mmCIF file of C-alpha atoms in Angstrom:
data_model
loop_
_atom_site.group_PDB
_atom_site.id
_atom_site.type_symbol
_atom_site.label_atom_id
_atom_site.label_comp_id
_atom_site.label_asym_id
_atom_site.label_seq_id
_atom_site.Cartn_x
_atom_site.Cartn_y
_atom_site.Cartn_z
ATOM 1 C CA MET A 1 64.361 7.388 79.805
ATOM 2 C CA LYS A 2 60.818 9.150 80.205
ATOM 3 C CA THR A 3 62.332 10.815 83.298
ATOM 4 C CA LEU A 4 65.390 12.147 81.427
ATOM 5 C CA HIS A 5 63.050 13.568 78.727
ATOM 6 C CA ALA A 6 60.987 15.204 81.389
ATOM 7 C CA ILE A 7 64.074 16.907 82.813
ATOM 8 C CA ILE A 8 65.250 18.143 79.435
ATOM 9 C CA LEU A 9 61.850 19.489 78.585
ATOM 10 C CA GLY A 10 61.536 21.268 81.834
ATOM 11 C CA GLY A 11 64.983 23.025 81.466
ATOM 12 C CA ILE A 12 64.062 24.228 77.923
ATOM 13 C CA GLY A 13 60.869 25.572 79.208
ATOM 14 C CA GLY A 14 62.560 27.365 82.129
ATOM 15 C CA ALA A 15 64.956 28.941 79.857
ATOM 16 C CA ILE A 16 62.192 30.210 77.437
ATOM 17 C CA ILE A 17 60.309 31.702 80.437
ATOM 18 C CA SER A 18 63.506 33.375 81.771
ATOM 19 C CA VAL A 19 64.267 34.909 78.353
ATOM 20 C CA ALA A 20 60.624 36.240 78.023
ATOM 21 C CA LEU A 21 60.832 37.727 81.629
ATOM 22 C CA TYR A 22 64.226 39.423 80.912
ATOM 23 C CA SER A 23 62.934 40.733 77.564
ATOM 24 C CA GLN A 24 59.782 42.029 79.325
ATOM 25 C CA PHE A 25 61.443 43.780 82.332
ATOM 26 C CA VAL A 26 65.177 44.310 81.720
ATOM 27 C CA SER A 27 65.696 44.983 78.205
ATOM 28 C CA PRO A 28 63.480 48.175 77.643
ATOM 29 C CA GLU A 29 65.199 49.845 80.581
ATOM 30 C CA MET A 30 68.738 49.107 78.998
ATOM 31 C CA ASP A 31 67.550 50.140 75.626
ATOM 32 C CA MET A 32 66.216 53.460 77.147
ATOM 33 C CA SER A 33 69.417 53.985 78.921
ATOM 34 C CA ALA A 34 71.411 53.410 75.801
ATOM 35 C CA ALA A 35 69.043 55.468 73.567
ATOM 36 C CA THR A 36 69.106 58.494 75.802
ATOM 37 C CA PRO A 37 72.557 59.190 77.091
ATOM 38 C CA ASN A 38 72.585 62.292 78.988
ATOM 39 C CA GLU A 39 76.091 62.096 80.764
ATOM 40 C CA PRO A 40 79.204 63.412 78.905
ATOM 41 C CA GLU A 41 82.391 61.563 79.027
ATOM 42 C CA PRO A 42 84.863 63.217 81.317
ATOM 43 C CA LEU A 43 88.041 64.523 79.376
ATOM 44 C CA TYR A 44 90.182 63.673 82.473
ATOM 45 C CA TRP A 45 90.242 63.597 86.243
ATOM 46 C CA VAL A 46 92.167 66.308 88.220
ATOM 47 C CA ALA A 47 93.210 66.745 91.825
ATOM 48 C CA PRO A 48 91.061 69.426 93.389
ATOM 49 C CA MET A 49 94.247 71.017 94.989
ATOM 50 C CA ASP A 50 96.604 70.561 92.155
ATOM 51 C CA PRO A 51 95.441 71.024 88.595
ATOM 52 C CA ASN A 52 98.712 69.523 87.134
ATOM 53 C CA PHE A 53 97.898 66.090 88.791
ATOM 54 C CA ARG A 54 95.641 64.414 85.951
ATOM 55 C CA ARG A 55 94.494 60.774 85.421
ATOM 56 C CA ASP A 56 92.483 59.067 82.712
ATOM 57 C CA GLN A 57 90.174 57.543 85.320
ATOM 58 C CA PRO A 58 88.848 58.112 88.847
ATOM 59 C CA GLY A 59 91.138 57.826 91.748
ATOM 60 C CA LYS A 60 92.812 59.643 94.522
ATOM 61 C CA SER A 61 95.046 62.594 94.580
ATOM 62 C CA PRO A 62 98.364 62.658 96.450
ATOM 63 C CA MET A 63 96.509 64.357 99.439
ATOM 64 C CA GLY A 64 93.876 61.524 99.542
ATOM 65 C CA MET A 65 91.197 63.605 97.902
ATOM 66 C CA ASP A 66 88.855 62.255 95.325
ATOM 67 C CA LEU A 67 89.763 63.266 91.765
ATOM 68 C CA VAL A 68 87.366 65.728 90.072
ATOM 69 C CA PRO A 69 86.103 64.925 86.503
ATOM 70 C CA VAL A 70 86.577 67.627 83.948
ATOM 71 C CA PHE A 71 84.108 67.765 81.098
ATOM 72 C CA ALA A 72 84.398 69.566 77.658
ATOM 73 C CA ASP A 73 81.927 72.431 77.728
ATOM 74 C CA SER A 74 79.620 72.787 74.648
ATOM 75 C CA ALA A 75 78.582 76.432 75.346
ATOM 76 C CA LYS A 76 81.423 78.401 73.258
ATOM 77 C CA GLU A 77 79.541 81.791 73.028
ATOM 78 C CA ASP A 78 80.862 82.913 76.528
ATOM 79 C CA GLY A 79 84.409 83.355 75.296
ATOM 80 C CA PRO A 80 87.744 81.653 76.159
ATOM 81 C CA GLY A 81 89.016 81.302 79.762
ATOM 82 C CA VAL A 82 85.673 80.680 81.249
ATOM 83 C CA VAL A 83 85.257 77.547 83.495
ATOM 84 C CA GLN A 84 82.118 75.982 84.509
ATOM 85 C CA ILE A 85 81.765 74.542 87.952
ATOM 86 C CA SER A 86 78.848 72.807 89.587
ATOM 87 C CA PRO A 87 77.440 73.914 92.968
ATOM 88 C CA ASN A 88 78.802 70.694 94.568
ATOM 89 C CA VAL A 89 82.318 71.329 93.327
ATOM 90 C CA VAL A 90 81.980 74.804 94.599
ATOM 91 C CA ASN A 91 81.042 73.526 98.140
ATOM 92 C CA ASN A 92 83.769 70.954 98.097
ATOM 93 C CA LEU A 93 86.425 73.369 97.161
ATOM 94 C CA GLY A 94 85.268 76.004 99.729
ATOM 95 C CA VAL A 95 84.933 78.870 97.210
ATOM 96 C CA ARG A 96 84.313 82.119 98.838
ATOM 97 C CA THR A 97 83.601 85.470 96.835
ATOM 98 C CA ALA A 98 83.701 89.163 97.806
ATOM 99 C CA LYS A 99 82.624 92.289 95.929
ATOM 100 C CA VAL A 100 84.883 94.793 94.435
ATOM 101 C CA LYS A 101 84.190 97.960 96.332
ATOM 102 C CA GLN A 102 85.109 101.743 96.196
ATOM 103 C CA ALA A 103 86.372 103.130 99.341
ATOM 104 C CA VAL A 104 89.461 105.193 100.827
ATOM 105 C CA LEU A 105 92.377 103.043 101.253
ATOM 106 C CA HIS A 106 94.085 103.131 104.609
ATOM 107 C CA VAL A 107 97.768 102.427 104.087
ATOM 108 C CA PRO A 108 99.533 102.687 107.455
ATOM 109 C CA ILE A 109 103.493 102.254 107.125
ATOM 110 C CA LYS A 110 105.007 100.590 110.103
ATOM 111 C CA THR A 111 108.599 101.287 110.612
ATOM 112 C CA VAL A 112 111.002 102.093 113.413
ATOM 113 C CA GLY A 113 112.884 105.301 114.492
ATOM 114 C CA TYR A 114 115.154 106.882 117.037
ATOM 115 C CA VAL A 115 114.201 109.766 119.428
ATOM 116 C CA GLN A 116 116.513 112.742 118.780
ATOM 117 C CA TYR A 117 116.784 116.399 119.930
ATOM 118 C CA ASN A 118 114.734 118.950 118.005
ATOM 119 C CA GLU A 119 117.587 120.622 116.479
ATOM 120 C CA ASN A 120 115.573 123.924 116.095
ATOM 121 C CA ASN A 121 115.610 123.903 120.038
ATOM 122 C CA LEU A 122 119.446 122.823 120.260
ATOM 123 C CA VAL A 123 121.843 125.519 121.259
ATOM 124 C CA HIS A 124 125.626 124.942 120.829
ATOM 125 C CA VAL A 125 127.797 126.945 123.208
ATOM 126 C CA HIS A 126 131.011 128.675 121.516
ATOM 127 C CA PRO A 127 133.448 131.126 122.969
ATOM 128 C CA ARG A 128 134.386 134.304 120.965
ATOM 129 C CA VAL A 129 137.707 134.741 122.556
ATOM 130 C CA GLU A 130 140.443 132.381 123.473
ATOM 131 C CA GLY A 131 141.260 131.618 126.868
ATOM 132 C CA TRP A 132 141.238 129.006 129.667
ATOM 133 C CA ILE A 133 138.531 127.260 131.535
ATOM 134 C CA GLU A 134 139.063 128.308 135.033
ATOM 135 C CA LYS A 135 135.938 126.600 136.554
ATOM 136 C CA LEU A 136 133.316 124.071 135.030
ATOM 137 C CA TYR A 137 130.194 124.061 136.753
ATOM 138 C CA ILE A 138 128.735 121.186 134.510
ATOM 139 C CA LYS A 139 130.320 117.914 135.454
ATOM 140 C CA ALA A 140 128.930 115.564 132.772
ATOM 141 C CA ALA A 141 126.574 115.375 129.655
ATOM 142 C CA GLY A 142 122.959 114.777 130.489
ATOM 143 C CA GLU A 143 122.708 117.201 133.336
ATOM 144 C CA GLN A 144 119.750 119.412 133.302
ATOM 145 C CA VAL A 145 120.312 123.088 133.393
ATOM 146 C CA ASN A 146 118.055 126.144 133.630
ATOM 147 C CA LYS A 147 118.280 129.319 131.711
ATOM 148 C CA GLY A 148 120.677 131.709 133.493
ATOM 149 C CA GLU A 149 122.516 129.125 135.614
ATOM 150 C CA PRO A 150 126.369 129.188 135.345
ATOM 151 C CA LEU A 151 128.138 126.903 132.898
ATOM 152 C CA TYR A 152 131.890 127.786 133.051
ATOM 153 C CA ALA A 153 134.297 130.542 134.163
ATOM 154 C CA LEU A 154 136.691 131.793 131.576
ATOM 155 C CA TYR A 155 140.056 133.595 131.794
ATOM 156 C CA SER A 156 140.836 135.472 128.596
ATOM 157 C CA PRO A 157 143.384 138.063 128.285
ATOM 158 C CA GLU A 158 141.382 139.607 125.277
ATOM 159 C CA LEU A 159 138.517 140.176 127.591
ATOM 160 C CA VAL A 160 140.781 141.663 130.255
ATOM 161 C CA ASN A 161 142.075 144.151 127.667
ATOM 162 C CA ALA A 162 138.633 145.000 126.545
ATOM 163 C CA GLN A 163 137.471 145.823 130.090
ATOM 164 C CA GLU A 164 140.555 148.055 130.567
ATOM 165 C CA GLU A 165 139.798 149.929 127.338
ATOM 166 C CA TYR A 166 136.239 150.496 128.496
ATOM 167 C CA LEU A 167 137.379 151.830 131.917
ATOM 168 C CA LEU A 168 139.894 154.051 130.343
ATOM 169 C CA ALA A 169 137.479 155.517 128.012
ATOM 170 C CA LYS A 170 134.884 156.025 130.806
ATOM 171 C CA LYS A 171 137.532 157.684 132.931
ATOM 172 C CA ARG A 172 138.278 160.149 130.113
ATOM 173 C CA ASN A 173 134.594 160.909 129.790
ATOM 174 C CA ASN A 174 134.890 160.334 126.119
ATOM 175 C CA GLN A 175 131.270 159.018 125.255
ATOM 176 C CA GLU A 176 132.221 157.882 121.776
ATOM 177 C CA LEU A 177 135.081 155.785 123.031
ATOM 178 C CA THR A 178 133.095 154.436 125.917
ATOM 179 C CA THR A 179 130.223 153.511 123.647
ATOM 180 C CA ALA A 180 132.703 151.802 121.058
ATOM 181 C CA ALA A 181 134.345 149.915 124.100
ATOM 182 C CA GLU A 182 131.104 148.689 125.487
ATOM 183 C CA SER A 183 129.979 147.494 121.974
ATOM 184 C CA ARG A 184 133.237 145.546 121.727
ATOM 185 C CA LEU A 185 132.625 143.881 125.161
ATOM 186 C CA LEU A 186 129.250 142.756 123.825
ATOM 187 C CA ALA A 187 130.513 141.600 120.625
ATOM 188 C CA LEU A 188 133.088 139.327 122.600
ATOM 189 C CA GLN A 189 130.024 137.754 124.215
ATOM 190 C CA MET A 190 130.633 139.224 127.629
ATOM 191 C CA PRO A 191 127.511 138.543 129.791
ATOM 192 C CA VAL A 192 125.231 141.540 130.401
ATOM 193 C CA ASP A 193 125.549 140.834 134.257
ATOM 194 C CA SER A 194 129.151 140.922 134.095
ATOM 195 C CA LEU A 195 129.199 144.199 132.162
ATOM 196 C CA ARG A 196 126.784 145.673 134.738
ATOM 197 C CA GLN A 197 129.208 144.688 137.413
ATOM 198 C CA LEU A 198 132.060 146.321 135.528
ATOM 199 C CA LYS A 199 130.305 149.625 135.281
ATOM 200 C CA THR A 200 129.312 149.554 138.977
ATOM 201 C CA SER A 201 132.648 148.345 140.354
ATOM 202 C CA GLN A 202 134.969 150.163 137.946
ATOM 203 C CA LYS A 203 137.350 147.041 138.325
ATOM 204 C CA VAL A 204 138.471 144.534 135.828
ATOM 205 C CA GLN A 205 137.261 140.979 136.222
ATOM 206 C CA GLN A 206 139.850 138.415 135.591
ATOM 207 C CA THR A 207 137.351 135.533 135.057
ATOM 208 C CA ILE A 208 133.967 135.761 133.469
ATOM 209 C CA VAL A 209 131.232 133.484 134.268
ATOM 210 C CA PHE A 210 129.178 132.371 131.187
ATOM 211 C CA ASN A 211 125.447 131.199 131.868
ATOM 212 C CA ALA A 212 123.197 128.912 130.051
ATOM 213 C CA PRO A 213 121.253 130.658 127.245
ATOM 214 C CA GLN A 214 118.391 128.309 127.665
ATOM 215 C CA SER A 215 116.951 125.493 129.812
ATOM 216 C CA GLY A 216 117.629 122.007 128.761
ATOM 217 C CA VAL A 217 119.894 118.893 128.811
ATOM 218 C CA ILE A 218 123.671 119.227 128.374
ATOM 219 C CA ASP A 219 124.952 117.165 125.456
ATOM 220 C CA ASN A 220 128.317 117.025 123.731
ATOM 221 C CA LEU A 221 130.191 118.247 126.744
ATOM 222 C CA ALA A 222 133.731 118.858 125.196
ATOM 223 C CA ILE A 223 135.700 120.616 127.910
ATOM 224 C CA ARG A 224 137.183 120.129 131.295
ATOM 225 C CA GLU A 225 138.626 122.605 133.801
ATOM 226 C CA GLY A 226 142.026 123.895 132.619
ATOM 227 C CA PHE A 227 141.352 123.476 128.922
ATOM 228 C CA PHE A 228 142.507 126.092 126.393
ATOM 229 C CA VAL A 229 139.766 127.134 124.035
ATOM 230 C CA LYS A 230 139.625 129.144 121.068
ATOM 231 C CA PRO A 231 136.824 131.030 119.202
ATOM 232 C CA GLY A 232 134.618 128.659 117.279
ATOM 233 C CA THR A 233 135.296 125.624 119.545
ATOM 234 C CA THR A 234 132.064 123.823 120.526
ATOM 235 C CA LEU A 235 132.246 123.601 124.309
ATOM 236 C CA MET A 236 128.837 121.910 124.790
ATOM 237 C CA SER A 237 125.208 121.741 123.475
ATOM 238 C CA ILE A 238 121.984 122.338 125.297
ATOM 239 C CA GLY A 239 119.028 120.678 124.004
ATOM 240 C CA ALA A 240 115.269 121.636 125.122
ATOM 241 C CA LEU A 241 113.112 118.502 125.269
ATOM 242 C CA ASP A 242 109.727 120.306 125.253
ATOM 243 C CA ASP A 243 109.310 118.525 121.830
ATOM 244 C CA VAL A 244 111.540 116.008 120.044
ATOM 245 C CA TRP A 245 112.250 114.522 116.589
ATOM 246 C CA VAL A 246 112.203 110.975 115.638
ATOM 247 C CA LYS A 247 114.219 110.003 112.556
ATOM 248 C CA ALA A 248 112.512 107.075 110.796
ATOM 249 C CA GLU A 249 113.318 105.113 107.628
ATOM 250 C CA VAL A 250 110.676 104.092 105.069
ATOM 251 C CA PHE A 251 111.381 101.772 101.932
ATOM 252 C CA GLU A 252 111.695 103.167 98.406
ATOM 253 C CA ARG A 253 108.475 101.748 97.324
ATOM 254 C CA GLN A 254 106.686 103.646 100.284
ATOM 255 C CA ALA A 255 108.343 106.967 99.714
ATOM 256 C CA ALA A 256 105.726 108.407 97.463
ATOM 257 C CA GLN A 257 102.970 107.717 100.070
ATOM 258 C CA VAL A 258 104.530 109.972 102.877
ATOM 259 C CA LYS A 259 103.625 113.594 103.077
ATOM 260 C CA VAL A 260 104.368 116.376 105.413
ATOM 261 C CA GLY A 261 101.581 117.015 107.963
ATOM 262 C CA GLN A 262 100.367 113.283 108.005
ATOM 263 C CA MET A 263 99.615 111.882 111.434
ATOM 264 C CA VAL A 264 101.939 109.581 113.102
ATOM 265 C CA THR A 265 101.638 107.314 116.147
ATOM 266 C CA MET A 266 104.484 106.010 118.193
ATOM 267 C CA THR A 267 105.035 103.463 120.947
ATOM 268 C CA LEU A 268 108.205 102.752 122.980
ATOM 269 C CA GLY A 269 109.204 99.663 125.177
ATOM 270 C CA PHE A 270 110.294 102.279 127.807
ATOM 271 C CA VAL A 271 106.693 103.073 128.621
ATOM 272 C CA PRO A 272 104.500 100.177 127.682
ATOM 273 C CA GLY A 273 100.926 100.942 126.854
ATOM 274 C CA LYS A 274 101.463 104.500 126.199
ATOM 275 C CA THR A 275 100.937 105.992 122.684
ATOM 276 C CA TRP A 276 102.284 109.323 121.347
ATOM 277 C CA GLN A 277 100.542 111.248 118.700
ATOM 278 C CA GLY A 278 102.834 113.343 116.287
ATOM 279 C CA GLN A 279 103.086 114.229 112.666
ATOM 280 C CA VAL A 280 105.548 114.179 109.678
ATOM 281 C CA ASP A 281 107.615 117.171 110.042
ATOM 282 C CA TYR A 282 109.981 116.704 106.969
ATOM 283 C CA VAL A 283 110.647 114.310 104.253
ATOM 284 C CA TYR A 284 114.281 114.126 103.149
ATOM 285 C CA PRO A 285 114.886 114.652 99.445
ATOM 286 C CA THR A 286 117.424 111.843 98.777
ATOM 287 C CA LEU A 287 117.534 108.160 99.611
ATOM 288 C CA ASP A 288 120.206 106.215 101.408
ATOM 289 C CA ALA A 289 122.492 104.827 98.615
ATOM 290 C CA GLN A 290 123.288 101.650 101.000
ATOM 291 C CA THR A 291 119.856 100.719 102.475
ATOM 292 C CA ARG A 292 117.616 102.272 99.621
ATOM 293 C CA THR A 293 115.496 104.004 102.248
ATOM 294 C CA LEU A 294 114.109 107.341 102.677
ATOM 295 C CA THR A 295 114.592 109.314 106.092
ATOM 296 C CA VAL A 296 111.504 110.864 107.419
ATOM 297 C CA ARG A 297 111.559 113.299 110.266
ATOM 298 C CA LEU A 298 108.814 113.179 112.746
ATOM 299 C CA ARG A 299 107.820 115.489 115.436
ATOM 300 C CA PHE A 300 106.169 114.768 118.907
ATOM 301 C CA GLY A 301 105.305 116.825 121.928
ATOM 302 C CA ASN A 302 107.176 115.966 124.998
ATOM 303 C CA ALA A 303 105.739 117.927 127.887
ATOM 304 C CA ASP A 304 106.147 115.273 130.436
ATOM 305 C CA LYS A 305 109.790 114.819 129.321
ATOM 306 C CA LEU A 306 109.345 111.138 129.013
ATOM 307 C CA LEU A 307 110.928 110.906 125.622
ATOM 308 C CA LYS A 308 114.649 110.945 125.666
ATOM 309 C CA PRO A 309 117.210 111.111 122.953
ATOM 310 C CA ASN A 310 118.239 107.846 121.389
ATOM 311 C CA MET A 311 115.188 105.979 122.436
ATOM 312 C CA PHE A 312 114.082 103.185 120.044
ATOM 313 C CA ALA A 313 110.504 103.677 118.893
ATOM 314 C CA GLN A 314 107.860 101.726 116.900
ATOM 315 C CA VAL A 315 106.263 104.091 114.403
ATOM 316 C CA ILE A 316 103.095 103.846 112.277
ATOM 317 C CA ILE A 317 102.843 106.679 109.646
ATOM 318 C CA HIS A 318 98.995 107.077 108.528
ATOM 319 C CA THR A 319 99.204 107.725 104.810
ATOM 320 C CA ASP A 320 95.334 107.858 104.206
ATOM 321 C CA SER A 321 94.348 109.114 100.934
ATOM 322 C CA GLN A 322 91.245 111.153 100.650
ATOM 323 C CA GLU A 323 90.501 109.742 97.056
ATOM 324 C CA GLN A 324 88.352 106.739 96.758
ATOM 325 C CA THR A 325 89.618 103.794 94.777
ATOM 326 C CA LEU A 326 88.784 100.251 93.976
ATOM 327 C CA LEU A 327 89.585 97.567 96.607
ATOM 328 C CA VAL A 328 89.467 93.876 96.910
ATOM 329 C CA PRO A 329 90.517 91.588 99.757
ATOM 330 C CA LYS A 330 94.349 91.069 99.499
ATOM 331 C CA GLU A 331 93.902 87.204 99.335
ATOM 332 C CA ALA A 332 92.005 87.463 96.076
ATOM 333 C CA VAL A 333 94.890 88.615 94.112
ATOM 334 C CA ILE A 334 97.137 86.031 92.305
ATOM 335 C CA ARG A 335 100.653 87.040 91.825
ATOM 336 C CA THR A 336 102.631 85.070 89.292
ATOM 337 C CA GLY A 337 105.702 87.349 88.988
ATOM 338 C CA THR A 338 104.908 88.635 85.535
ATOM 339 C CA GLN A 339 101.212 89.771 86.057
ATOM 340 C CA ASN A 340 98.576 90.042 88.709
ATOM 341 C CA ARG A 341 95.096 88.325 88.434
ATOM 342 C CA LEU A 342 91.634 88.020 89.848
ATOM 343 C CA VAL A 343 89.175 85.225 89.340
ATOM 344 C CA LEU A 344 85.854 86.915 88.387
ATOM 345 C CA VAL A 345 82.496 85.236 89.214
ATOM 346 C CA MET A 346 80.506 85.418 85.870
ATOM 347 C CA GLY A 347 77.486 83.857 87.240
ATOM 348 C CA GLU A 348 75.536 80.476 86.774
ATOM 349 C CA GLY A 349 78.618 78.554 88.047
ATOM 350 C CA GLN A 350 81.093 80.264 85.638
ATOM 351 C CA TYR A 351 84.328 81.750 86.539
ATOM 352 C CA LYS A 352 87.101 83.624 84.570
ATOM 353 C CA SER A 353 90.635 84.687 85.318
ATOM 354 C CA VAL A 354 91.317 88.292 84.335
ATOM 355 C CA GLU A 355 94.565 90.301 84.448
ATOM 356 C CA VAL A 356 94.426 93.478 86.752
ATOM 357 C CA ASN A 357 96.712 96.525 87.268
ATOM 358 C CA LEU A 358 97.584 96.297 91.020
ATOM 359 C CA GLY A 359 98.258 99.304 93.176
ATOM 360 C CA GLN A 360 99.057 99.529 96.869
ATOM 361 C CA VAL A 361 98.556 96.573 99.072
ATOM 362 C CA THR A 362 97.947 96.701 102.995
ATOM 363 C CA SER A 363 97.504 94.010 105.339
ATOM 364 C CA GLU A 364 93.911 93.549 104.358
ATOM 365 C CA PHE A 365 93.045 95.122 100.948
ATOM 366 C CA ALA A 366 94.694 95.539 97.567
ATOM 367 C CA GLN A 367 94.173 98.551 95.283
ATOM 368 C CA ILE A 368 92.990 97.689 91.889
ATOM 369 C CA LEU A 369 93.729 100.340 89.318
ATOM 370 C CA GLY A 370 92.241 98.604 86.238
ATOM 371 C CA GLY A 371 90.642 95.307 85.060
ATOM 372 C CA VAL A 372 87.627 95.161 87.252
ATOM 373 C CA GLU A 373 84.686 97.372 87.994
ATOM 374 C CA VAL A 374 82.692 98.302 91.311
ATOM 375 C CA GLY A 375 80.433 95.628 92.150
ATOM 376 C CA ASP A 376 82.176 92.634 90.484
ATOM 377 C CA GLN A 377 82.370 89.449 92.438
ATOM 378 C CA VAL A 378 85.830 88.022 92.885
ATOM 379 C CA VAL A 379 86.994 84.662 94.280
ATOM 380 C CA ILE A 380 88.993 84.948 97.537
ATOM 381 C CA SER A 381 89.576 81.284 98.323
ATOM 382 C CA ALA A 382 90.329 78.347 96.064
ATOM 383 C CA GLN A 383 91.040 80.847 93.288
ATOM 384 C CA PHE A 384 94.410 79.235 92.401
ATOM 385 C CA LEU A 385 92.683 75.953 91.087
ATOM 386 C CA LEU A 386 90.084 78.143 89.090
ATOM 387 C CA ASP A 387 92.863 80.411 87.686
ATOM 388 C CA SER A 388 95.029 77.468 86.652
ATOM 389 C CA GLU A 389 91.944 75.833 84.712
ATOM 390 C CA SER A 390 91.023 79.245 83.304
ATOM 391 C CA SER A 391 94.598 79.782 81.915
ATOM 392 C CA ILE A 392 95.177 76.308 80.639
ATOM 393 C CA HIS A 393 91.866 76.001 78.760
ATOM 394 C CA SER A 394 90.529 78.614 76.542
ATOM 395 C CA ASP A 395 86.966 77.074 76.675
ATOM 396 C CA PHE A 396 84.498 76.320 79.459
ATOM 397 C CA MET A 397 85.360 73.467 81.856
ATOM 398 C CA ARG A 398 82.814 71.611 84.061
ATOM 399 C CA MET A 399 83.608 69.754 87.225
ATOM 400 C CA ASP A 400 80.941 67.730 88.837
ATOM 401 C CA PRO A 401 81.576 65.334 91.580
ATOM 402 C CA THR A 402 78.186 63.545 91.173
ATOM 403 C CA LYS A 403 79.591 62.082 87.924
ATOM 404 C CA GLN A 404 82.540 60.778 89.902
ATOM 405 C CA GLU A 405 80.213 59.167 92.486
ATOM 406 C CA HIS A 406 78.278 57.411 89.468
ATOM 407 C CA ASP A 407 81.584 56.147 88.040
ATOM 408 C CA HIS A 408 82.605 54.720 91.548
ATOM 409 C CA ASP A 409 79.258 52.959 91.561
#
């Protein structure tokens, strides 16, 4: 019995001592923690890469990332649309920024084109009398000819009669008729050499040889020996290749950027590694109704004769403007279909999405016509999450992963 009493008294004493120690060491700490709460309650948890994925408690996103807590912000004076993000979240999201700068926008237009004859150097051969092709010195299109070389020999009764009239006037020593007959022969396009031979030999030439009016390449050869031809018939064309045209197409949205005189570079698969320098020679006034493209005529020198008609070319039109404009990295622009936005860095971990007026866009930069100023900092990565939070909430948001770590503990 005494042993039982001793055990009971010992248990009671141990309990009293435990309560005293707990009150001495544990309770003050808990009371202090409860009395000085300094951690706000999260509104919800959101996926770092998908702001539409929300949960009421910590967890994992569909991509396996820890959900980020979002807190109600108490600083309302900075205006709606601003989000507050801690440095830890900035690092986790890989937020990168860049400054809005003022510079000349380089807007090269890449397109394709086809080499053609320079039509200013393209001569079409037409007879001025009817007759028969007795001999054709050119056998096929594409042949190279030099100025003065024979092209074809023509028998024309009209030319025969005109020669006889000249000889008759000459025989009668009628200077007025002789001059008129000579003028008629020249009007009928009788070559000067043939006319000189007529004066010397005093004999009618049944066939007249017509020579090349310029050096170049034969194109559009439309006759063969024995053909009957009439005035106005195009017998052939001769194109000089000292310089060439390239016809290229640009999209309707690019048409306003192309000006006469702009520099152009061109490459061809025919000669890998070689680049030709040219310029915009003419911008056509109308668009193609089917393709909605504008034709641009480019001109290139061709002293080495490497450029040949109908070659396929890769073309870059350098439409550099001399005026400076506001530029941001292209990846900074958020396009929604109805508007364009940038995420501004407000400082001290604050970000805000703003609407901007977007101009031309190149492979590297986007032109900003309004909405930001020179020197503003804009977000160029992870901006879609920030933009979503800024758009959904009109007040500040805080995201702090350290709170999430505490909740996991």
